[in-house]
Coordinates of C-alpha atoms and ligand atoms in Angstrom, one line a residue:
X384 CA 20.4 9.1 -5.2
X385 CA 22.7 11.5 -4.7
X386 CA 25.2 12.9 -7.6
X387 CA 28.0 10.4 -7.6
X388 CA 30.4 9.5 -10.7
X389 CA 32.8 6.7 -11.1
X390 CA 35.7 7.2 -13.0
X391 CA 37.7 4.2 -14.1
X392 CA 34.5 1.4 -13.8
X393 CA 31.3 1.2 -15.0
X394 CA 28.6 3.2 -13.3
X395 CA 26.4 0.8 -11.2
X396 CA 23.5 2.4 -8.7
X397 CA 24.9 3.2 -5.2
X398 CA 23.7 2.6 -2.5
X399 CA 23.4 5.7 0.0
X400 CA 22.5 3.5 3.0
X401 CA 25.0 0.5 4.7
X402 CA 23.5 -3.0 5.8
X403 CA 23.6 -3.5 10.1
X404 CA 20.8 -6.3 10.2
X405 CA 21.0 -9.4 7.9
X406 CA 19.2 -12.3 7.2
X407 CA 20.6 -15.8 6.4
X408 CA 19.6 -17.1 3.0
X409 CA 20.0 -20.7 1.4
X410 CA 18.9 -21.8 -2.1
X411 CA 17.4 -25.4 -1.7
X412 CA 18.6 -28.0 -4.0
X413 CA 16.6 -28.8 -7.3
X414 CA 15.1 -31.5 -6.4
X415 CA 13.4 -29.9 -3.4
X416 CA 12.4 -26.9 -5.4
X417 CA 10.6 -29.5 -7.2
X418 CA 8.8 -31.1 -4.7
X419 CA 8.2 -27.6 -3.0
X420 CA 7.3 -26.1 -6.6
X421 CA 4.3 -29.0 -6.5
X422 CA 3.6 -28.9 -2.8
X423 CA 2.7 -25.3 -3.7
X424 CA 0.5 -25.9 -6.3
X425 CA 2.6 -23.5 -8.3
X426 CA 1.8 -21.0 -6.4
X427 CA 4.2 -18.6 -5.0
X428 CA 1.4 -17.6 -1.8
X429 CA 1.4 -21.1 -0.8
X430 CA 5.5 -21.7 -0.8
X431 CA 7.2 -20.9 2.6
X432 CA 9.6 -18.0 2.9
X433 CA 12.3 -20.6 4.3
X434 CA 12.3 -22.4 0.8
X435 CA 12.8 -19.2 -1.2
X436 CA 16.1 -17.7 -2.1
X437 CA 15.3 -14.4 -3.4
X438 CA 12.0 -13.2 -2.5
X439 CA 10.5 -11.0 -4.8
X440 CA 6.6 -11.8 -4.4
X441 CA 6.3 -8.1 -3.2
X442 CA 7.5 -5.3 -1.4
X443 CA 4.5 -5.0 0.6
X444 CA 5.7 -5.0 4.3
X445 CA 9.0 -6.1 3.7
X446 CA 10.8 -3.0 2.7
X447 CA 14.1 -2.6 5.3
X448 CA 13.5 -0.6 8.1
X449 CA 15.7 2.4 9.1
X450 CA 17.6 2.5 12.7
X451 CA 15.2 5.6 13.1
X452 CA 12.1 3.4 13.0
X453 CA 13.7 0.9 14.9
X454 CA 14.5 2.9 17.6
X455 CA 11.1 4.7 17.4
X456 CA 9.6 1.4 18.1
X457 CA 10.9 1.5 21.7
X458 CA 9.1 4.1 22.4
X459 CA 5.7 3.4 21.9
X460 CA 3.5 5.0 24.0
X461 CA 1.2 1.7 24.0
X462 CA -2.3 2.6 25.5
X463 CA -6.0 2.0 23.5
X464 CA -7.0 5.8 24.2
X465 CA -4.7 8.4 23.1
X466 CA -1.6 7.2 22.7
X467 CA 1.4 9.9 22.2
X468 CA 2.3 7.4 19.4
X469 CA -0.6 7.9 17.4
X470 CA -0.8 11.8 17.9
X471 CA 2.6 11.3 16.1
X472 CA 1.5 9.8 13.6
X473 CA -1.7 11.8 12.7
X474 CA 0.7 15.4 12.8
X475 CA 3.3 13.6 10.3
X476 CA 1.2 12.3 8.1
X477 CA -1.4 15.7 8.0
X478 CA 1.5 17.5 7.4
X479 CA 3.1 15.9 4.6
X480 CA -0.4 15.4 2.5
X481 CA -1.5 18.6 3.6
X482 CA -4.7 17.5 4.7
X483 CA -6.5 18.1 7.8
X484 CA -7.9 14.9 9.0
X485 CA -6.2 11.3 9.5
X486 CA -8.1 7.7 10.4
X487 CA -5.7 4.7 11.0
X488 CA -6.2 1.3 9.3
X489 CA -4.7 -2.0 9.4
X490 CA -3.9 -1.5 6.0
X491 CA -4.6 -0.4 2.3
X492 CA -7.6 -2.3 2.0
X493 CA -9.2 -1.9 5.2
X494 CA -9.2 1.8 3.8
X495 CA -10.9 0.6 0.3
X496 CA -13.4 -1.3 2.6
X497 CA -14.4 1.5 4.2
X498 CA -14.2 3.7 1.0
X499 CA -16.9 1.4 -0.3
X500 CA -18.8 1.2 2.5
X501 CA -19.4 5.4 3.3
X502 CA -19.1 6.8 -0.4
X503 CA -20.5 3.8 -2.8
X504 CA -24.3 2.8 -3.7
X505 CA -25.1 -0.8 -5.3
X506 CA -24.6 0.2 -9.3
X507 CA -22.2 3.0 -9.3
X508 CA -19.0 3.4 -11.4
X509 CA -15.9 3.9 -9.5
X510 CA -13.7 5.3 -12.8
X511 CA -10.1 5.4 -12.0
X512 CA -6.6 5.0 -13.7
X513 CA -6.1 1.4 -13.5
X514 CA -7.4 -0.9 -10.4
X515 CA -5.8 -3.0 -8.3
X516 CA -6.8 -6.2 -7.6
X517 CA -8.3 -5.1 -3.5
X518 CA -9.7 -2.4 -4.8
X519 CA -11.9 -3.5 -7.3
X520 CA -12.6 -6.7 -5.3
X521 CA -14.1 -4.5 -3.0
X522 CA -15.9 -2.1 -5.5
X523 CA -17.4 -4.9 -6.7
X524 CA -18.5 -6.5 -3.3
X525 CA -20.0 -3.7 -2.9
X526 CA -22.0 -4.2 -5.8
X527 CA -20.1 -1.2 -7.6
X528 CA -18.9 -0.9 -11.1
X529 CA -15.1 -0.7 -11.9
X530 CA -14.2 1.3 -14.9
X531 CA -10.9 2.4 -16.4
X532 CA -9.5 5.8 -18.3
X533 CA -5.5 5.2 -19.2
X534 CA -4.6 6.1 -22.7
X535 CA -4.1 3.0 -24.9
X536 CA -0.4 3.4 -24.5
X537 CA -0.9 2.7 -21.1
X538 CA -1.3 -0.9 -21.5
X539 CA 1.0 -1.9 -23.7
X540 CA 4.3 -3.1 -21.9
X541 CA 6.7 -1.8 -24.2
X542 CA 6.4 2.2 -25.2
X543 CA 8.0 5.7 -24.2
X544 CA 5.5 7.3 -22.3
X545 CA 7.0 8.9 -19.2
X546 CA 3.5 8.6 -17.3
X547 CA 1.4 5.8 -18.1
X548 CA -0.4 6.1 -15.3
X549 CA -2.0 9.3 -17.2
X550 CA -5.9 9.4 -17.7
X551 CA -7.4 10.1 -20.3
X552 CA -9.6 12.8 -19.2
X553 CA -11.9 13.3 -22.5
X554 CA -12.7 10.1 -22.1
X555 CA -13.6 10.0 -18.4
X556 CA -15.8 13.6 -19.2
X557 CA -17.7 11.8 -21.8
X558 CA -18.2 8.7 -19.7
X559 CA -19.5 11.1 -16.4
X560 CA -21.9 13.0 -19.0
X561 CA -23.2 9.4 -20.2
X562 CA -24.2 8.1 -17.1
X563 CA -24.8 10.8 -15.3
X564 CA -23.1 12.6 -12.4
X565 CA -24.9 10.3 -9.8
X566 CA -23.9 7.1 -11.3
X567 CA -20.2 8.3 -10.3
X568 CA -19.5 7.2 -6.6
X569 CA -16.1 8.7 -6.9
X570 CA -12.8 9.2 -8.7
X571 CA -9.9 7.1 -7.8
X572 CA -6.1 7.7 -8.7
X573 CA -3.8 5.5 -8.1
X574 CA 0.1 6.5 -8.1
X575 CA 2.6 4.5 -9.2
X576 CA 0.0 2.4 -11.0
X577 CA 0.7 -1.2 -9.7
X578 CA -1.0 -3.9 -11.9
X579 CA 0.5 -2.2 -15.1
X580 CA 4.3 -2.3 -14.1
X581 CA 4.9 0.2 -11.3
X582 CA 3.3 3.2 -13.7
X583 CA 3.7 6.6 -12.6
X584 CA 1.0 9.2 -13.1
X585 CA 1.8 12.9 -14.1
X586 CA 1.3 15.8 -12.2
X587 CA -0.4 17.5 -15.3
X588 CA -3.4 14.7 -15.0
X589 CA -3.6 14.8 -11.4
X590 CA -4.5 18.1 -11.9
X591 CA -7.1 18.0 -14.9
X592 CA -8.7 15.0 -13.3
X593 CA -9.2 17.1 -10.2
X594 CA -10.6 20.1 -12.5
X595 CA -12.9 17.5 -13.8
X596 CA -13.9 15.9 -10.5
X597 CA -14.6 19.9 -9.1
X598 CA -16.8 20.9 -12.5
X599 CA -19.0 17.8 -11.7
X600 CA -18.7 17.9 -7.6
X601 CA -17.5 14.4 -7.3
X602 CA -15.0 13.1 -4.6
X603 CA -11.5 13.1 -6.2
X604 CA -9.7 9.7 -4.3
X605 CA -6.1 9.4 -4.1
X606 CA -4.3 5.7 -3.4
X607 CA -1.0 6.9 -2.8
X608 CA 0.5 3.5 -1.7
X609 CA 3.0 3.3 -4.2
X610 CA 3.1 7.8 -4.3
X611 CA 7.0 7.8 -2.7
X612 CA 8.1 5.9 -6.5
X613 CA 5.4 8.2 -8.1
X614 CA 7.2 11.0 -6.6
X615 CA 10.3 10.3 -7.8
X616 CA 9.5 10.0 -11.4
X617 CA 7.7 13.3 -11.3
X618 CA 11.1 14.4 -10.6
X619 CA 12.9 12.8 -13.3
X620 CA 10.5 12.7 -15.7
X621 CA 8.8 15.6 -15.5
X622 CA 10.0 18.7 -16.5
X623 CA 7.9 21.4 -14.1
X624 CA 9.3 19.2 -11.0
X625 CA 12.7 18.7 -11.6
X626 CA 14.1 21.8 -9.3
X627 CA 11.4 20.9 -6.6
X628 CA 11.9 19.7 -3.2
X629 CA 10.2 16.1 -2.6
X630 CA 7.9 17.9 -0.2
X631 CA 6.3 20.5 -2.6
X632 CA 5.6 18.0 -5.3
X633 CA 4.1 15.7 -2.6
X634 CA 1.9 18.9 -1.8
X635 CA 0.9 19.9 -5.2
X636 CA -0.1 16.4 -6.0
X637 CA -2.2 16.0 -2.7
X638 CA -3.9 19.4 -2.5
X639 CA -5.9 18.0 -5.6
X640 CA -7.9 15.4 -3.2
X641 CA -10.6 14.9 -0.9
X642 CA -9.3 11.7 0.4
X643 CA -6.2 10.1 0.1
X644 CA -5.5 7.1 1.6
X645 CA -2.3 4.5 1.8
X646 CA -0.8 1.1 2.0
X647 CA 1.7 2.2 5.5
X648 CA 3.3 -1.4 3.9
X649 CA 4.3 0.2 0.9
X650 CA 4.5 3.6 1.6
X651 CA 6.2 4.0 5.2
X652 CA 8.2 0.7 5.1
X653 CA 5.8 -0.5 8.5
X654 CA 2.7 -2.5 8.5
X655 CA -0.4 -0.4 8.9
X656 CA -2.3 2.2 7.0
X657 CA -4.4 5.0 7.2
X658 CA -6.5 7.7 5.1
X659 CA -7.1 11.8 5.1
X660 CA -9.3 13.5 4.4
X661 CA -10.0 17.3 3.6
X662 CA -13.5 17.8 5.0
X663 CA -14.9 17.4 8.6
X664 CA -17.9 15.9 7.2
X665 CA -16.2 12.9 5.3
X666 CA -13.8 12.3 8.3
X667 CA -16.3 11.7 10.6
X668 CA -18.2 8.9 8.3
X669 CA -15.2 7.5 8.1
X670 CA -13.8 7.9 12.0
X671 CA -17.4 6.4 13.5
X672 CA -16.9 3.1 11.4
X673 CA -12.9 2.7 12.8
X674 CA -14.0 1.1 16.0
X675 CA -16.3 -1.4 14.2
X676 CA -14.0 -2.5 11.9
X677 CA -10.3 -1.4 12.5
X678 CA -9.8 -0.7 16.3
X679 CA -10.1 2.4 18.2
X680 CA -9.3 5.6 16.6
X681 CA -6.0 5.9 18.2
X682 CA -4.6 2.5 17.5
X683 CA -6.8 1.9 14.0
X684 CA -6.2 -1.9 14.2
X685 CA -2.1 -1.6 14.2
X686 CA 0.3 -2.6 16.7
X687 CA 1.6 0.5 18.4
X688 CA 5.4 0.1 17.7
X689 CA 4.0 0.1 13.8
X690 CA 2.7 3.3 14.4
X691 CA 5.7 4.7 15.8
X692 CA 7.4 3.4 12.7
X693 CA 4.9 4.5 10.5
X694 CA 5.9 7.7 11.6
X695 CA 9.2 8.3 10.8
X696 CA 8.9 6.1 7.2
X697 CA 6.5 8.5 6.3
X698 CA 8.9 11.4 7.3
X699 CA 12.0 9.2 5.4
X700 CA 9.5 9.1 2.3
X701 CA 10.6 12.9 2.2
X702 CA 14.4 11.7 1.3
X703 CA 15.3 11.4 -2.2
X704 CA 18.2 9.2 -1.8
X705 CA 15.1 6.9 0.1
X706 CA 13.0 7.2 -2.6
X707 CA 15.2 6.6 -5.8
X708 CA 16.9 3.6 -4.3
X709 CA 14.1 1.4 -5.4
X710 CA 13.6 2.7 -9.2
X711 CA 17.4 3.0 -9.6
X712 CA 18.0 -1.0 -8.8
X713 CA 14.6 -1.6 -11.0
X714 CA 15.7 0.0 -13.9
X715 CA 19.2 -1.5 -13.8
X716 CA 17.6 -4.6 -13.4
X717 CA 15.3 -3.5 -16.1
X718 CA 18.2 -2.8 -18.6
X719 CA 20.5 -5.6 -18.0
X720 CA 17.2 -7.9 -19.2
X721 CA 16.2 -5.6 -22.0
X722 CA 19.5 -5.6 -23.3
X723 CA 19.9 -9.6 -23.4
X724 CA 16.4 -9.6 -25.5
X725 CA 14.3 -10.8 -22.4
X726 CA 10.8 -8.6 -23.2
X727 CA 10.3 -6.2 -20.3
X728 CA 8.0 -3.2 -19.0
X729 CA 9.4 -0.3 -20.2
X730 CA 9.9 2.0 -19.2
X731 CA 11.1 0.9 -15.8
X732 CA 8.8 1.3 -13.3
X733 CA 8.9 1.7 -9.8
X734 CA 8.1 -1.1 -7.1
X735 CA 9.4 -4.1 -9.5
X736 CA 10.7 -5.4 -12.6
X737 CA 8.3 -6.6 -14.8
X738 CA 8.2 -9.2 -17.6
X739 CA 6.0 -9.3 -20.7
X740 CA 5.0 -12.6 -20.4
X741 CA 2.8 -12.6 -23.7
X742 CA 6.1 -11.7 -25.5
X743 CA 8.2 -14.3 -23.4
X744 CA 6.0 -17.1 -23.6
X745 CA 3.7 -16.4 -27.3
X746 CA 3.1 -20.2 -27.3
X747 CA 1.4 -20.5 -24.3
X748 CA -2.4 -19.0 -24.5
X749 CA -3.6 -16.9 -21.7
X750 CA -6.1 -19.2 -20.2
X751 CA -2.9 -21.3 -19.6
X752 CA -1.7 -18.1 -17.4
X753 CA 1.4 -17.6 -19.1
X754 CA 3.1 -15.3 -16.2
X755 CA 1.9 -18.1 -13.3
X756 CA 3.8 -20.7 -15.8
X757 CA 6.7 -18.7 -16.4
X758 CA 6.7 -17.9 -12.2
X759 CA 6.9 -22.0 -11.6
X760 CA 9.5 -22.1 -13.9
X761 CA 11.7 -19.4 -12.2
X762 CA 11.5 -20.6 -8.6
X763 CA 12.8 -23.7 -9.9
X764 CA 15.7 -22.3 -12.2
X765 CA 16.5 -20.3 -9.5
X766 CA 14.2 -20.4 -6.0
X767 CA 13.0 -17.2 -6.7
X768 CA 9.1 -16.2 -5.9
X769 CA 7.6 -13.3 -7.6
X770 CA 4.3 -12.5 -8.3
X771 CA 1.8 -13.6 -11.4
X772 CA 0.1 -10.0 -12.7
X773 CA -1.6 -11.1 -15.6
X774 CA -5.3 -13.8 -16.3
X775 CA -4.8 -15.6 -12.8
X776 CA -4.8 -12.2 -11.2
X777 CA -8.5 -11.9 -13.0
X778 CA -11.5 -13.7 -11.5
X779 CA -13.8 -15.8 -13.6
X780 CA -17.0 -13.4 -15.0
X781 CA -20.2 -14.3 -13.6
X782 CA -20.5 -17.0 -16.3
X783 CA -18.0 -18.9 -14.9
X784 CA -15.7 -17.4 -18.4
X785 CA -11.9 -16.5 -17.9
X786 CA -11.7 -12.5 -18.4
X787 CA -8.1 -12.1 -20.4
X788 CA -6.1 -9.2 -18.8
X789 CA -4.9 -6.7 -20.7
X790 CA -1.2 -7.2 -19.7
X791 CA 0.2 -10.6 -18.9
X792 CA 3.4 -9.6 -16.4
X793 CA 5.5 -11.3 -14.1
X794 CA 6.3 -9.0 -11.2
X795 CA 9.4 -9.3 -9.8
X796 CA 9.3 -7.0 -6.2
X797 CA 11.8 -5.4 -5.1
X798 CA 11.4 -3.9 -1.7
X799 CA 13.0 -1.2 -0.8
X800 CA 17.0 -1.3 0.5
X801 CA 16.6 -5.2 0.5
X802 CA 18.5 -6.6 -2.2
X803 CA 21.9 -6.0 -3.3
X804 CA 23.3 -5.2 -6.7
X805 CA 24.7 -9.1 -7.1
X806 CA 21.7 -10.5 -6.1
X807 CA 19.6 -9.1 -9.2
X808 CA 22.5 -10.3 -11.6
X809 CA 22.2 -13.6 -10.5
X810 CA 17.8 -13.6 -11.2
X811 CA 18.7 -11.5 -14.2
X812 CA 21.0 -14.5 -15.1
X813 CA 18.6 -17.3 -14.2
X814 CA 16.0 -15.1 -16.2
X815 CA 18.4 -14.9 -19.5
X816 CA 18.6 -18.7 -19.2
X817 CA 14.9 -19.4 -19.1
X818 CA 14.5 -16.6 -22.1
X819 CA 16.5 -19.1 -23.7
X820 CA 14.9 -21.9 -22.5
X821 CA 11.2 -20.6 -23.5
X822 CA 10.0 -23.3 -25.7
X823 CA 10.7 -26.2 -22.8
X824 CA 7.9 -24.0 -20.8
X825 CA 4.5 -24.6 -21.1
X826 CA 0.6 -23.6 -19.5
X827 CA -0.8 -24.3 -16.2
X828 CA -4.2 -25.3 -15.6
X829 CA -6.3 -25.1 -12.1
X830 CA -6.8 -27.6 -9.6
X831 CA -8.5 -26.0 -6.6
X832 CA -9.7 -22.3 -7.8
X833 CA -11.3 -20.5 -5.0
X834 CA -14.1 -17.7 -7.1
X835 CA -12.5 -14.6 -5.1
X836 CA -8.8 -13.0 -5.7
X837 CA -8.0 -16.5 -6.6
X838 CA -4.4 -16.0 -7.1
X839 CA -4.0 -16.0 -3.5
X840 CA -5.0 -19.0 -2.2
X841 CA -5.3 -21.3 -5.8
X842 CA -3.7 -24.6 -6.6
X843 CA -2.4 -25.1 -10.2
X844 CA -0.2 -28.3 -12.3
X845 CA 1.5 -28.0 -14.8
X846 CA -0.5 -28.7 -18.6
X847 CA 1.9 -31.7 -19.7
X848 CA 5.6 -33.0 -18.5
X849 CA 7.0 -29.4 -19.4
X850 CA 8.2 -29.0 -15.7
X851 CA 10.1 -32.4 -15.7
X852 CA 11.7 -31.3 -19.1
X853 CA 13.3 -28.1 -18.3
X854 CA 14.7 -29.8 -15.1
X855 CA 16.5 -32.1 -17.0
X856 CA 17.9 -29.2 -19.5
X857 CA 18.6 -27.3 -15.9
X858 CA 20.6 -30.3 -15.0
X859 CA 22.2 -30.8 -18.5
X860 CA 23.5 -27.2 -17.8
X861 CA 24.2 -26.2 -14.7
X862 CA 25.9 -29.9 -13.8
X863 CA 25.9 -29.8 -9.9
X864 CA 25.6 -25.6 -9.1
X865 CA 22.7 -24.7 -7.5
Ligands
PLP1353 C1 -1.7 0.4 -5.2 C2 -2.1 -0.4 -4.0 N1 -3.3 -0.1 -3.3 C3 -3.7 -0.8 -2.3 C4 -3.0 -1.9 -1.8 C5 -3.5 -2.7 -0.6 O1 -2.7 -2.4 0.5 P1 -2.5 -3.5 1.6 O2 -1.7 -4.6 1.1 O3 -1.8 -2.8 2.7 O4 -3.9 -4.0 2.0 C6 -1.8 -2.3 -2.4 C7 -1.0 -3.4 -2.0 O5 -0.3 -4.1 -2.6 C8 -1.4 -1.5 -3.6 O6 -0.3 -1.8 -4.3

């Protein structure tokens, strides 16, 4: 954001943007969050948007449009062949990554579908930073091999690291001359690493991975989904990028890859996606599956008026005032928390605030999900959804065994020029109460859990009467608010 002191008050992050479109909100009354809590088998995917306050399951196609892409939208050159829209499209985003060729996708994992389909053989690695939960779902559909190289600082929620997105390359060269060059189906970085709070990833190990990935001729894959927050810590953080224009860190960063490919959700604040790719000989693997799976080339399974948004979020993703609005409101959020005792990611991150849920809740084991529990328990303090990132983001192994995450987070979203500064003091002061609260809460245990991402679609109860006891403290304390 841009360089703006108060004088007399307390700074507080300003906004560089004003409000033209709203959306009514109501909080529901306790006693239907409960019966909506339980109708949802504490589960935030299976609660309706219109019985949610604050919504902070994601930021995933739910960032605020600009009145650029609104506008942009009514002019979509709708067509299935060659739309002017697309051609758009293709330039902006070429030009940004630097790369030469572009496929469209309905979204980010259409693109790790198709990733697995052209570049991975049944028992291959895919090494990488960290996953995320689509990509490794579909790695290992494919019969692939997931394997990860952050530093051991990486995982732990509280540290100073600046980038703990970082790879530990040593460790990834030793792991390629292990198995062997061919067991590697390719490299794949992901900015702004999601599952372990929003983590950016240096510039420096963008780099020496590539270096690696060149010496041993394997495909160097960028996920830059969450690269706009990435960006902006390279700038802050990093001392090599802190004069650059958004645009040449951007470029530095991408000329590394062979492939990059994006959440448009995330990224360009419109619901699509799309890859790039270097060589003409990878593009057109990838460009003869789009009509089988996607759409035709020129519409790649979005709507057209996405694409024309797509567009100019991808061209706004070149604004820093754009880009810092969402890690300045995080790690506010962040420090009001952290300074109240409530154990957080830290440092801030970009796309959420996240809660150390081991460190919240240390009475509840992780096969009783504490972060799903400690989710249930905020929608009814305050009718807030957010998102479990912790053992119920895991599937079983093929045993049927619970595989323990390394992190146990609660994921707080907050999508981009959504929410306003009093509207994170009021979760941050439901959050404070149920940091106080934290004995009342207890574990969760399944009732219908599906094998496959089964935080999507599963049904869970509460392990005892925990639920029905911190509604009565609620009530003891809050009287008759909300
Ligand atoms: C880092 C990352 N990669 C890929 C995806 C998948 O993208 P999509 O939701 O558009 O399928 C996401 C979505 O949350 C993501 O955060």
């Amino acid at each position: 954001m841009a360089e703006i002191s108060f004088i007399k008050l307390p700074e507080v992050p300003l906004e560089m943007h004003k409000v033209r479109i709203v959306q009514k909100l109501s909080l529901l009354p306790l006693e239907e969050r409960v019966k909506k809590n339980k109708e949802s088998g504490n589960n935030a995917h299976w609660l309706k948007n219109e019985d949610v306050f604050i919504d902070m399951l994601t930021d995933s196609g739910v960032n605020a449009m600009s009145d650029r892409q609104l506008s942009a939208m009514m002019l979509a050159d709708d067509a299935y062949a060659g739309s002017a829209s697309y051609y758009k499209l293709e330039k902006i985003v070429c030009e940004i990554f630097g790369m030469k060729h572009f496929v469209p996708a309905h979204q980010g994992r259409a693109c790790e579908h198709l990733l697995c389909e052209v570049l991975l053989k049944p028992g291959q690695y895919v090494p990488m930073n960290h996953h995320f939960t689509t990509a490794r779902a579909h790695i290992l559909k494919s019969k692939g091999k997931v394997e990860e190289f952050l530093y051991d600082e990486g995982w732990q929620a509280q540290s100073d690291l600046p980038f703990k997105g970082d790879v530990d390359v040593e460790k990834l060269r030793d792991f390629i001359l292990k198995k062997g060059r061919d067991k590697i189906a390719f490299v794949r970085m992901e900015a702004g690493t999601n599952l372990i709070g929003g983590q950016p990833v240096s510039l420096e190990s963008f780099r020496k991975v590539s270096k690696l990935c060149r010496e041993f001729d394997i495909k160097y894959v960028l996920d830059a989904s969450l690269l706009a927050d990435n960006i902006y810590f390279n700038k802050t953080r990093e001392k090599e990028c802190q004069n650059m224009e958004i645009k040449e860190i951007i470029s530095l960063i991408c000329k590394q890859f062979d492939i990059i490919y994006f959440s448009g959700r995330k990224l360009a604040c419109a619901r699509g996606g799309g890859m790039c790719f270097l060589s003409e000989e990878d593009y057109l693997k990838f460009r003869d599956l789009t009509p089988l799976y996607e759409g035709f080339l020129t519409y790649g399974g979005m709507s057209i008026r996405e694409v024309e948004a797509m567009a100019v979020g991808m061209e706004e993703t070149l604004d820093f005032d754009m880009i810092s609005q969402g890690p300045i409101f995080i790690a506010e959020m962040t420090r009001i928390l952290t300074e109240q005792g409530v154990p957080m990611v830290t440092p801030a991150g970009g796309l959420g605030v996240h809660i150390d849920c081991t460190k919240f809740l240390p009475n509840v084991p992780p096969n009783q999900y504490p972060a799903g529990a400690l989710h249930s328990a905020l929608y009814l303090a305050a009718g807030i959804r957010g998102t479990e990132r912790g053992t119920l983001s895991e599937d079983r192994d093929k045993n049927g065994n619970e595989v323990i995450a390394k992190m146990e987070l609660l994921r707080l979203a907050l999508p981009r020029r959504v929410f306003t500064l009093s509207q994170l003091h009021f979760a941050a002061d439901r959050i404070i109460w149920l940091y106080e609260n934290r004995d009342l809460i207890g574990g969760l245990q399944f009732t219908d859990e599906p094998k496959v991402l089964r935080f999507f679609f599963g049904k869970l109860e509460p392990i005892g009467d925990w639920q029905k006891k911190l509604v009565k403290k609620f009530r003891k304390d809050f009287g008759d608010s909300l």
